[in-house]
Amino acid sequence: VQLQASGGGLVQTGDSLRLSCAASARAFGTNYMGWFRQAPGKEREFVAAISRSGASTWYADSVKGRFTISRDNAKNTVDLQMNSLKPEDTGVYSCAAGSGVISTLPISYRNWGHGTQVTVSS
């Protein structure tokens, strides 16, 4: 599964952004999907995940109520709607695909796409 994230940019505090991840391969529908982010000098951290069917979602506490993950298995895409952005949301956002039991740990994801930069100014 090859993944490509897009939609990042420079925004101000309180603004919204929608990230999109396009996947190649019919196997997209058999994988759970996740979004992670990494700020300069920090470790990669979990942001959100969605089950294969899209019926179940998980969020980091820091983004609950502000971010929404969704997927379209017909189009092989997974999106991350980010509202009420804060400077601490700044980082490189990457989408990833995993199989088996859904996880919030990066090591559980076997396919990663190139990230997209999100910068939130104060």
PDB file of C-alpha atoms in Angstrom:
ATOM      1  CA  VAL A   1       0.000   0.000   0.000  1.00  0.00           C
ATOM      2  CA  GLN A   2       1.516   3.297  -1.095  1.00  0.00           C
ATOM      3  CA  LEU A   3       0.311   6.415   0.671  1.00  0.00           C
ATOM      4  CA  GLN A   4       0.515  10.115  -0.082  1.00  0.00           C
ATOM      5  CA  ALA A   5      -0.616  12.804   2.303  1.00  0.00           C
ATOM      6  CA  SER A   6      -1.605  16.299   1.226  1.00  0.00           C
ATOM      7  CA  GLY A   7      -3.407  19.374   2.460  1.00  0.00           C
ATOM      8  CA  GLY A   8      -0.942  20.838   4.905  1.00  0.00           C
ATOM      9  CA  GLY A   9      -0.138  24.512   5.119  1.00  0.00           C
ATOM     10  CA  LEU A  10       0.421  27.566   7.268  1.00  0.00           C
ATOM     11  CA  VAL A  11      -2.597  28.709   9.232  1.00  0.00           C
ATOM     12  CA  GLN A  12      -3.400  30.806  12.270  1.00  0.00           C
ATOM     13  CA  THR A  13      -4.645  29.694  15.660  1.00  0.00           C
ATOM     14  CA  GLY A  14      -8.289  28.747  15.458  1.00  0.00           C
ATOM     15  CA  ASP A  15      -8.241  27.979  11.742  1.00  0.00           C
ATOM     16  CA  SER A  16      -9.112  24.673  10.097  1.00  0.00           C
ATOM     17  CA  LEU A  17      -7.319  22.372   7.698  1.00  0.00           C
ATOM     18  CA  ARG A  18      -8.295  19.153   6.013  1.00  0.00           C
ATOM     19  CA  LEU A  19      -5.602  16.620   5.300  1.00  0.00           C
ATOM     20  CA  SER A  20      -6.106  13.858   2.809  1.00  0.00           C
ATOM     21  CA  CYS A  21      -4.251  10.631   2.268  1.00  0.00           C
ATOM     22  CA  ALA A  22      -4.556   8.785  -1.010  1.00  0.00           C
ATOM     23  CA  ALA A  23      -3.703   5.114  -1.118  1.00  0.00           C
ATOM     24  CA  SER A  24      -2.831   2.984  -4.052  1.00  0.00           C
ATOM     25  CA  ALA A  25      -3.772  -0.685  -4.037  1.00  0.00           C
ATOM     26  CA  ARG A  26      -7.025  -2.489  -3.582  1.00  0.00           C
ATOM     27  CA  ALA A  27      -5.753  -3.638  -0.193  1.00  0.00           C
ATOM     28  CA  PHE A  28      -6.667  -0.237   1.275  1.00  0.00           C
ATOM     29  CA  GLY A  29      -9.984  -1.595   2.413  1.00  0.00           C
ATOM     30  CA  THR A  30      -8.363  -4.348   4.486  1.00  0.00           C
ATOM     31  CA  ASN A  31      -6.200  -2.005   6.526  1.00  0.00           C
ATOM     32  CA  TYR A  32      -6.897   0.216   9.453  1.00  0.00           C
ATOM     33  CA  MET A  33      -5.525   3.690   8.925  1.00  0.00           C
ATOM     34  CA  GLY A  34      -3.889   6.206  11.182  1.00  0.00           C
ATOM     35  CA  TRP A  35      -2.563   9.720  11.269  1.00  0.00           C
ATOM     36  CA  PHE A  36       0.569  10.604  13.175  1.00  0.00           C
ATOM     37  CA  ARG A  37       2.503  13.820  13.592  1.00  0.00           C
ATOM     38  CA  GLN A  38       6.024  14.778  14.489  1.00  0.00           C
ATOM     39  CA  ALA A  39       7.151  18.144  15.715  1.00  0.00           C
ATOM     40  CA  PRO A  40      10.795  19.258  15.488  1.00  0.00           C
ATOM     41  CA  GLY A  41      12.857  17.615  18.187  1.00  0.00           C
ATOM     42  CA  LYS A  42      10.006  15.406  19.323  1.00  0.00           C
ATOM     43  CA  GLU A  43       9.019  11.832  18.779  1.00  0.00           C
ATOM     44  CA  ARG A  44       6.304  10.837  16.380  1.00  0.00           C
ATOM     45  CA  GLU A  45       2.956  10.811  18.139  1.00  0.00           C
ATOM     46  CA  PHE A  46      -0.390   9.228  17.431  1.00  0.00           C
ATOM     47  CA  VAL A  47      -3.181  11.552  16.334  1.00  0.00           C
ATOM     48  CA  ALA A  48      -6.101   9.451  15.120  1.00  0.00           C
ATOM     49  CA  ALA A  49      -6.996   6.047  13.731  1.00  0.00           C
ATOM     50  CA  ILE A  50      -9.947   4.513  11.941  1.00  0.00           C
ATOM     51  CA  SER A  51     -11.014   0.925  11.536  1.00  0.00           C
ATOM     52  CA  ARG A  52     -11.251  -0.866   8.207  1.00  0.00           C
ATOM     53  CA  SER A  53     -14.961  -0.259   7.900  1.00  0.00           C
ATOM     54  CA  GLY A  54     -14.768   3.266   9.231  1.00  0.00           C
ATOM     55  CA  ALA A  55     -17.225   2.466  11.989  1.00  0.00           C
ATOM     56  CA  SER A  56     -14.706   2.936  14.819  1.00  0.00           C
ATOM     57  CA  THR A  57     -12.317   5.792  15.432  1.00  0.00           C
ATOM     58  CA  TRP A  58      -9.674   6.620  18.021  1.00  0.00           C
ATOM     59  CA  TYR A  59      -8.130   9.961  18.920  1.00  0.00           C
ATOM     60  CA  ALA A  60      -5.304  11.278  21.004  1.00  0.00           C
ATOM     61  CA  ASP A  61      -6.617  13.187  24.002  1.00  0.00           C
ATOM     62  CA  SER A  62      -4.970  16.333  22.694  1.00  0.00           C
ATOM     63  CA  VAL A  63      -7.143  16.398  19.563  1.00  0.00           C
ATOM     64  CA  LYS A  64     -10.443  14.936  20.768  1.00  0.00           C
ATOM     65  CA  GLY A  65     -13.342  17.181  19.875  1.00  0.00           C
ATOM     66  CA  ARG A  66     -11.272  19.126  17.354  1.00  0.00           C
ATOM     67  CA  PHE A  67     -10.109  16.544  14.810  1.00  0.00           C
ATOM     68  CA  THR A  68     -12.173  14.057  12.840  1.00  0.00           C
ATOM     69  CA  ILE A  69     -10.817  11.120  10.890  1.00  0.00           C
ATOM     70  CA  SER A  70     -12.815   9.576   8.062  1.00  0.00           C
ATOM     71  CA  ARG A  71     -12.240   7.219   5.175  1.00  0.00           C
ATOM     72  CA  ASP A  72     -13.738   6.433   1.804  1.00  0.00           C
ATOM     73  CA  ASN A  73     -12.936   2.871   0.843  1.00  0.00           C
ATOM     74  CA  ALA A  74     -14.347   3.361  -2.634  1.00  0.00           C
ATOM     75  CA  LYS A  75     -11.879   6.151  -3.294  1.00  0.00           C
ATOM     76  CA  ASN A  76      -9.028   4.715  -1.194  1.00  0.00           C
ATOM     77  CA  THR A  77      -8.700   7.871   0.839  1.00  0.00           C
ATOM     78  CA  VAL A  78      -8.539   8.766   4.502  1.00  0.00           C
ATOM     79  CA  ASP A  79      -9.005  12.332   5.650  1.00  0.00           C
ATOM     80  CA  LEU A  80      -8.260  14.258   8.792  1.00  0.00           C
ATOM     81  CA  GLN A  81     -10.413  17.305   9.426  1.00  0.00           C
ATOM     82  CA  MET A  82      -8.647  19.586  11.877  1.00  0.00           C
ATOM     83  CA  ASN A  83     -10.559  22.399  13.512  1.00  0.00           C
ATOM     84  CA  SER A  84      -9.642  24.956  16.158  1.00  0.00           C
ATOM     85  CA  LEU A  85      -5.979  24.483  15.419  1.00  0.00           C
ATOM     86  CA  LYS A  86      -3.413  25.410  18.036  1.00  0.00           C
ATOM     87  CA  PRO A  87       0.317  26.149  17.753  1.00  0.00           C
ATOM     88  CA  GLU A  88       1.024  22.831  19.479  1.00  0.00           C
ATOM     89  CA  ASP A  89      -0.597  21.064  16.519  1.00  0.00           C
ATOM     90  CA  THR A  90       2.342  22.103  14.377  1.00  0.00           C
ATOM     91  CA  GLY A  91       4.267  19.242  12.839  1.00  0.00           C
ATOM     92  CA  VAL A  92       4.662  16.928   9.916  1.00  0.00           C
ATOM     93  CA  TYR A  93       1.539  14.824   9.553  1.00  0.00           C
ATOM     94  CA  SER A  94       1.816  11.365   8.055  1.00  0.00           C
ATOM     95  CA  CYS A  95      -0.770   8.753   7.256  1.00  0.00           C
ATOM     96  CA  ALA A  96      -0.107   5.081   7.788  1.00  0.00           C
ATOM     97  CA  ALA A  97      -1.752   1.726   7.190  1.00  0.00           C
ATOM     98  CA  GLY A  98      -1.766  -1.297   9.420  1.00  0.00           C
ATOM     99  CA  SER A  99      -3.360  -4.722   9.514  1.00  0.00           C
ATOM    100  CA  GLY A 100      -4.559  -6.944  12.303  1.00  0.00           C
ATOM    101  CA  VAL A 101      -5.575  -5.457  15.636  1.00  0.00           C
ATOM    102  CA  ILE A 102      -5.828  -1.678  15.424  1.00  0.00           C
ATOM    103  CA  SER A 103      -3.146   0.163  17.327  1.00  0.00           C
ATOM    104  CA  THR A 104      -2.049   3.642  18.298  1.00  0.00           C
ATOM    105  CA  LEU A 105       1.627   2.652  18.223  1.00  0.00           C
ATOM    106  CA  PRO A 106       3.698   3.632  15.182  1.00  0.00           C
ATOM    107  CA  ILE A 107       5.462   0.286  15.191  1.00  0.00           C
ATOM    108  CA  SER A 108       2.158  -1.433  14.406  1.00  0.00           C
ATOM    109  CA  TYR A 109       1.786   0.369  11.086  1.00  0.00           C
ATOM    110  CA  ARG A 110       3.628  -1.224   8.189  1.00  0.00           C
ATOM    111  CA  ASN A 111       3.068   1.316   5.436  1.00  0.00           C
ATOM    112  CA  TRP A 112       3.821   5.002   5.704  1.00  0.00           C
ATOM    113  CA  GLY A 113       3.380   7.889   3.348  1.00  0.00           C
ATOM    114  CA  HIS A 114       5.432  11.033   3.022  1.00  0.00           C
ATOM    115  CA  GLY A 115       4.204  13.629   5.441  1.00  0.00           C
ATOM    116  CA  THR A 116       2.669  17.023   4.924  1.00  0.00           C
ATOM    117  CA  GLN A 117       3.692  20.032   6.980  1.00  0.00           C
ATOM    118  CA  VAL A 118       1.156  21.774   9.175  1.00  0.00           C
ATOM    119  CA  THR A 119       2.213  25.014  10.808  1.00  0.00           C
ATOM    120  CA  VAL A 120      -0.077  26.891  13.158  1.00  0.00           C
ATOM    121  CA  SER A 121       0.993  30.402  14.044  1.00  0.00           C
ATOM    122  CA  SER A 122      -0.029  32.072  17.267  1.00  0.00           C
TER     123      SER A 122
END
